[in-house]
Structure formats: C-alpha cells, structure tokens
XYZ file of C-alpha atoms in Angstrom:
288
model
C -18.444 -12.818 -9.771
C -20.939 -9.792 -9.510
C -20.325 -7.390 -6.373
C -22.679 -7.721 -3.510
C -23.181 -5.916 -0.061
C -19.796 -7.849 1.451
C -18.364 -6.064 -1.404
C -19.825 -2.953 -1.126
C -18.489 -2.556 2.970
C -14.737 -4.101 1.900
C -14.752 -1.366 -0.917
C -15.708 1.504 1.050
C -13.252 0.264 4.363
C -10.300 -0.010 1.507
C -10.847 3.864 0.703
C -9.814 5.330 4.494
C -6.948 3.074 4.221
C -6.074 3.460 0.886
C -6.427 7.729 1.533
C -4.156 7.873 4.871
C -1.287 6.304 2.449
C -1.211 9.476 0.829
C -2.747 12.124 3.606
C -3.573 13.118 6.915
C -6.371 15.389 5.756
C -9.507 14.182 7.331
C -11.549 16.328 5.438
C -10.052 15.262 2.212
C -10.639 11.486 3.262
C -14.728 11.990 4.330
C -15.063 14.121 0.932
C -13.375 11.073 -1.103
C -15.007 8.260 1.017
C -18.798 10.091 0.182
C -17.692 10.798 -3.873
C -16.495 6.463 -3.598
C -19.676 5.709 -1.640
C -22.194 7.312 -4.268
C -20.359 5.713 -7.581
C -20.725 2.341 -5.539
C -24.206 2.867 -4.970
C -24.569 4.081 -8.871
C -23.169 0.827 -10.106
C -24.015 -1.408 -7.250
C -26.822 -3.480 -9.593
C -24.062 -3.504 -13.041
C -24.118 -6.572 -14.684
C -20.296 -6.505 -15.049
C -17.438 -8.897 -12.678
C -16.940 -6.831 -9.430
C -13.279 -5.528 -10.406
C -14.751 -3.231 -12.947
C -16.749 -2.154 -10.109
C -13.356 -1.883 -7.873
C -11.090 -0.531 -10.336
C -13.745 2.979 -10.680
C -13.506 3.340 -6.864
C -9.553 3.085 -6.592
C -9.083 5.147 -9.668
C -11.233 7.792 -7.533
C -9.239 7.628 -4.919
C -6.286 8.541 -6.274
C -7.808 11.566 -8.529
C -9.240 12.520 -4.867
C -5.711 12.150 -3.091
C -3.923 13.018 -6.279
C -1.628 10.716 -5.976
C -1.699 7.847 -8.436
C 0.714 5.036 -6.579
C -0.494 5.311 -2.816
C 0.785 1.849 -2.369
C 4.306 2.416 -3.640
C 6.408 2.166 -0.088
C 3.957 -1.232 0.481
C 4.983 -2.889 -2.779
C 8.604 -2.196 -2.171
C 8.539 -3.565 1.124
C 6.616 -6.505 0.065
C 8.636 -7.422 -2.921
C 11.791 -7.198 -0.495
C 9.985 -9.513 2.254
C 8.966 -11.784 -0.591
C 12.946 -11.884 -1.914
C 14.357 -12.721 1.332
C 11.334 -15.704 2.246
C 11.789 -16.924 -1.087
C 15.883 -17.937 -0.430
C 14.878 -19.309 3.038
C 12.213 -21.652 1.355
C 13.624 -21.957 -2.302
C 15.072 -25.600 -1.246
C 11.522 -26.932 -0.440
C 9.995 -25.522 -3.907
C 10.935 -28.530 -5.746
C 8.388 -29.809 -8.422
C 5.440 -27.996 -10.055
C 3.288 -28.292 -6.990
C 5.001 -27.308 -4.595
C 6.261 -24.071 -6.579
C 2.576 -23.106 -7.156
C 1.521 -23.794 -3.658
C 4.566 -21.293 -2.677
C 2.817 -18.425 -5.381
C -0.798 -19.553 -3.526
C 0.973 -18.344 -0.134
C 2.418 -15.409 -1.351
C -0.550 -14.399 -2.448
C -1.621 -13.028 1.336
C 0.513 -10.165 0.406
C -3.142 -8.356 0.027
C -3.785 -5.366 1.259
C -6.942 -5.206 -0.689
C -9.318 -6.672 1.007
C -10.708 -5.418 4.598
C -11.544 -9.634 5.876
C -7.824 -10.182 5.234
C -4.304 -8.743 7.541
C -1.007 -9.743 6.023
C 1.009 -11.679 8.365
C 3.809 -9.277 10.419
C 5.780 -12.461 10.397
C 5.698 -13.707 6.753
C 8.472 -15.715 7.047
C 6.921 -18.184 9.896
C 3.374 -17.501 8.324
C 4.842 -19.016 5.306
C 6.295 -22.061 6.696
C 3.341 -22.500 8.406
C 0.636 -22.451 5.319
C 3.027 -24.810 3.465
C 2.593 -27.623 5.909
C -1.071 -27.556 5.334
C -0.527 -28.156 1.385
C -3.579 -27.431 -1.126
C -7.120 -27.569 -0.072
C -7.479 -27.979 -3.782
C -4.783 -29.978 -5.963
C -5.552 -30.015 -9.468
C -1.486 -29.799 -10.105
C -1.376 -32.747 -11.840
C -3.567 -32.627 -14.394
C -2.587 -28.644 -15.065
C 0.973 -29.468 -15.686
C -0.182 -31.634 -18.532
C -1.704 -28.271 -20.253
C 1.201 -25.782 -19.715
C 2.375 -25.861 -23.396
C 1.550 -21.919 -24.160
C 0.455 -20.303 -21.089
C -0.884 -16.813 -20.634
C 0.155 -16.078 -16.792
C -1.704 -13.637 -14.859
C -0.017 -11.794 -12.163
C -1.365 -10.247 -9.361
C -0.046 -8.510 -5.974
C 3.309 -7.077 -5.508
C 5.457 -9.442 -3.098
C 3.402 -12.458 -5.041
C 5.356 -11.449 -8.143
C 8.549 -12.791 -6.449
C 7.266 -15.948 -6.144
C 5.621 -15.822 -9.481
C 9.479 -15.340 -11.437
C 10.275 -18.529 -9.829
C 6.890 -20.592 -11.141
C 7.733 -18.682 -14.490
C 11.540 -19.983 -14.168
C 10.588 -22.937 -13.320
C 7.711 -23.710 -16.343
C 10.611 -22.035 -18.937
C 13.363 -24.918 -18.025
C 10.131 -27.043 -18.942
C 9.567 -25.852 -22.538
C 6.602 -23.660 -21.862
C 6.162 -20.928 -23.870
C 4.730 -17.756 -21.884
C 3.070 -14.689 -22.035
C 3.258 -12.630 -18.845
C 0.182 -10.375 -17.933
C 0.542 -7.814 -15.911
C -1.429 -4.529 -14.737
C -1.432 -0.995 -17.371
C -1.106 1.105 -14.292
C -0.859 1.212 -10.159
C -4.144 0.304 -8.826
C -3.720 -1.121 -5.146
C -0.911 -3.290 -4.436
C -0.956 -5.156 -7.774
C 2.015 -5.577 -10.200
C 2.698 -3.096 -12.782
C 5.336 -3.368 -15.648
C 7.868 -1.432 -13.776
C 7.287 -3.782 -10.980
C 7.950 -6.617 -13.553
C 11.005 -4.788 -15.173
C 12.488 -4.421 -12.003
C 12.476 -8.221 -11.182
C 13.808 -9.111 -14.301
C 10.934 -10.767 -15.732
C 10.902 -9.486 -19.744
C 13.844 -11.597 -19.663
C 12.668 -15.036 -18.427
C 8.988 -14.700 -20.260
C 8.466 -14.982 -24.048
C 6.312 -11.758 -23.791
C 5.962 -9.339 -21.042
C 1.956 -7.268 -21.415
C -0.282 -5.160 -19.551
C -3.823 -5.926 -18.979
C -4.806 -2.330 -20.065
C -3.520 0.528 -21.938
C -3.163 3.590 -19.871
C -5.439 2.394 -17.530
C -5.753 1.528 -13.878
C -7.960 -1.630 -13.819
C -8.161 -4.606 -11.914
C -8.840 -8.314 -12.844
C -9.145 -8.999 -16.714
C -11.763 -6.656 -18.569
C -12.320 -8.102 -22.185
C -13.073 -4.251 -23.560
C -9.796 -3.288 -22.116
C -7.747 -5.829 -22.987
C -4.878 -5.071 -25.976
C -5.056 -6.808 -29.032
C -2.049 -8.599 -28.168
C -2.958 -10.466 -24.914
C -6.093 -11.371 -26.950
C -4.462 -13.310 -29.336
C -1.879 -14.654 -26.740
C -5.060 -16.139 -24.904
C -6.524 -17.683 -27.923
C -3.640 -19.560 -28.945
C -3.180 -20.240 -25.134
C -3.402 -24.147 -23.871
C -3.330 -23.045 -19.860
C -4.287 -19.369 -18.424
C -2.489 -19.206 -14.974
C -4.356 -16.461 -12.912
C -3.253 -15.431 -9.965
C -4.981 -13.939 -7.426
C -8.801 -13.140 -6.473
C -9.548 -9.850 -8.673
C -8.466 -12.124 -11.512
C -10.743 -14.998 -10.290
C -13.680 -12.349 -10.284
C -13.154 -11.418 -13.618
C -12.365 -14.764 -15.309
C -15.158 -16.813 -13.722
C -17.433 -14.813 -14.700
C -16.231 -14.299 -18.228
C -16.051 -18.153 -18.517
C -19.621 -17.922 -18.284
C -20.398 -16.506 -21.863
C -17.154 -16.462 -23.612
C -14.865 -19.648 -25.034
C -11.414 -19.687 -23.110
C -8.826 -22.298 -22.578
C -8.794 -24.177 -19.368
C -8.032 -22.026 -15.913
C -5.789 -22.870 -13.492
C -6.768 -20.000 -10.449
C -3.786 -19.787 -8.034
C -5.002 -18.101 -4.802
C -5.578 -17.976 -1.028
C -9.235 -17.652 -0.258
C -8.935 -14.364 1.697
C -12.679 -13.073 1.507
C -16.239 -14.959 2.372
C -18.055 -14.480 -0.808
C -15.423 -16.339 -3.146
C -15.229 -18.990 -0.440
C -18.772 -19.135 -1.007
C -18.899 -18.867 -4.167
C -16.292 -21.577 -4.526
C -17.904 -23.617 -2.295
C -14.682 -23.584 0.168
C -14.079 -22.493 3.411
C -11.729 -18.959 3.592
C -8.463 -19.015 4.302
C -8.213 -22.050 1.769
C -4.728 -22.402 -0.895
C -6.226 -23.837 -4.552
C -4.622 -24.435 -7.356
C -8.059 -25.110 -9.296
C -8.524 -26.270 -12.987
C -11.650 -25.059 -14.904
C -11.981 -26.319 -18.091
C-alpha cells in the first residue's frame, strides 16, 4: 500500500502523542510536529509501501524528543494485560483457528494509528471480538502450508498471543523463523521484547527485520541476509499486523514470495478499503 492523505493526518496526529510520552515541552512538540510535517510532505508522492514513509517520521520523533523507546511503559503494560487475558481465555484457544483468531484480537493493542483506541477493558473486549469469529477464514487451507514458516510479529501485547500460535504450530512439526523489529519504533516488538517472553527458545530462529535500524513493516533493502533466505525456503509467511500488510502487499506486487497468511484487525479505513472489507474486521487471509 502507498500512503495517501488518511495517512498523511494519522501520521502527523501519532507525533503529539507519540512526543507527550517523552515531554511536556510544547515548544519542543510544535518544533518536531513542523520538522515531521515537512519530511511527510517531501515524500508524500514516493513510490515506496507507506511504512517506509512511517518509519522516517517516528525515527524523527525520537531524534526530536531524544528519546529512542517513548513507548516503553505502554509495551510493558500491554504485554502484562496480554499475559493475564491470555490464562483467562487459553481454554477456548483450542485448534489452529481459534489460536489465530486470538493473535487477530490481540492485535488492537495499537497505539499507532489515530482511527483506532485500545479497549480500557481488554479482557471483556476480548471475549467480545471472539464471539464474532473471522470476517475472513482462510484457516483451513493455511494450516495445510505451515511446513517452514517465516512469522512476522508485530505490536507489543500481540506478541503474547503470538508465543502461543508459535507453541502451538511447534507441537505440529513446523519449523519457524521468528521476525521481529531491529529497534523500538512505536509499540512494535523488538528482540528484547522477544527475549523477555521466552521466544528464542520455542522458535527455530529468532531475527530482526533490520540491522540497527528503526523500521516498520518489511523493507526488502533492509532486510538481513538471513531472513532473506529464511523467506525463500519459506512454504507460509505469517504476518501479523497492518504495517506488515502495507509492506508485503505491495511487495507481492513485483517480487516472487510464498503464499501470505495476514493476521490482523482492520483498524484503519484505507486497508479496509483497500481490502475491500469493512474496518473493525478480524482476517486471517491467504494470498498466494
């Protein structure tokens, strides 16, 4: 997906928010929301996937705030919250589908996008979303693929949920490769987020999506050698998440990969559109 004018106003709402994590300085938060604003305007017409696009304006951010984890309190919270819905619901996460629908759901721990709130109550929120199922079931014919699968993680919080898919597609044979991101950026998953929840001990590999870099989604010029070959050999990519959907569906465009399966709540109007779903929808989508 490239970025449009949606885009542009999410992006530039994200930055006051993402700033008052760090400071109170109001003059330090209108200097860093004009230096964002310009470099979105600069690269508002790139022919690149939008979280290229994104990952500039957060990485400015923090050089403006100097502080390079804003979200660090937010991820700890969420990856507690996530823990303690995850043994309340465990007993209903039974088969493939309904462990990927309970990834899709924790997946609204966003705090990246400006058309989406995370739930105060996750726990009820939670329960409530899983009653609904998937708008878009292509479980079946995705477990059939899940030989060597390259997973792509996304948010904090999510990542919880994600160790038990992971857990779950291990004590099925499947051999994994765990992606997560190089550094902070947002609320996503970094590898001490993924060290801390055990996870280089359940996956065959644990990787970043980056070296010593803050970026967003999967971008094929940043990617290390090593999750390039892992995808080549892959027979499923798992990606979690909309930043990743951005990325991949676009890349799918021009370059040979192995079949998707996205793994996300709709939380924003252009992918519904773009889709061709209605936000606030739970998929768990194959592209071949």
């Amino acid at each position: 997906m490239k970025i449009n004018n949606t885009c542009f106003n999410c992006l530039l709402g994200r930055v006051e928010y993402e700033c008052r994590l760090a400071t109170d300085d109001d003059k330090l938060i209108e200097e860093t929301a004009k230096k964002c604003k310009d470099l979105l305007i600069k690269h508002l017409n790139d022919d690149n996937p939008s979280p290229q696009i994104s990952s500039m304006i957060h990485r400015l951010v923090c050089e403006c705030i100097s502080d390079s984890d804003p979200y660090r309190k937010i991820k700890s919270e969420d990856n507690k919250t996530a823990g303690i819905v995850l043994e309340d619901v465990k007993d209903n996460l039974s088969d493939f589908r309904d462990i990927c629908l309970g990834t899709i759901i924790a997946n609204t721990l966003d705090h990246g996008s400006v058309e989406h709130k995370v739930s105060e109550d996750f726990s009820a929120f939670f329960m409530e979303e899983f009653r609904k199922g998937l708008s878009i079931d292509d479980t079946d014919e995705a477990s059939k693929l899940c030989k060597k699968i390259v997973f792509l993680c996304d948010n904090c919080g999510e990542i919880v949920f994600d160790r038990h898919l992971i857990k779950h597609l291990k004590n099925n044979g499947s051999e994994i490769t765990v992606v997560v991101r190089g550094l902070p950026i947002i609320n996503d998953a970094t590898m001490e987020d993924a060290l801390s929840l055990g996870l280089d001990k359940i996956a065959d590999r644990l990787l970043t999506n980056a070296d010593d870099t803050a970026e967003l989604g999967v971008n094929l010029d940043l990617l290390p050698q090593d999750v390039n070959e892992a995808i080549d050999d892959a027979t499923l990519i798992i990606s979690k998440g909309m930043a990743n959907y951005e990325s991949l569906s676009e890349h799918k465009k021009t370059e040979k990969l192995p079949p998707v399966l996205y793994l996300m709540m709709v939380k924003c109007q252009p992918i519904a559109e773009d889709i061709g779903i209605s936000k606030g929808s739970r998929i768990a989508m194959l592209v071949r």
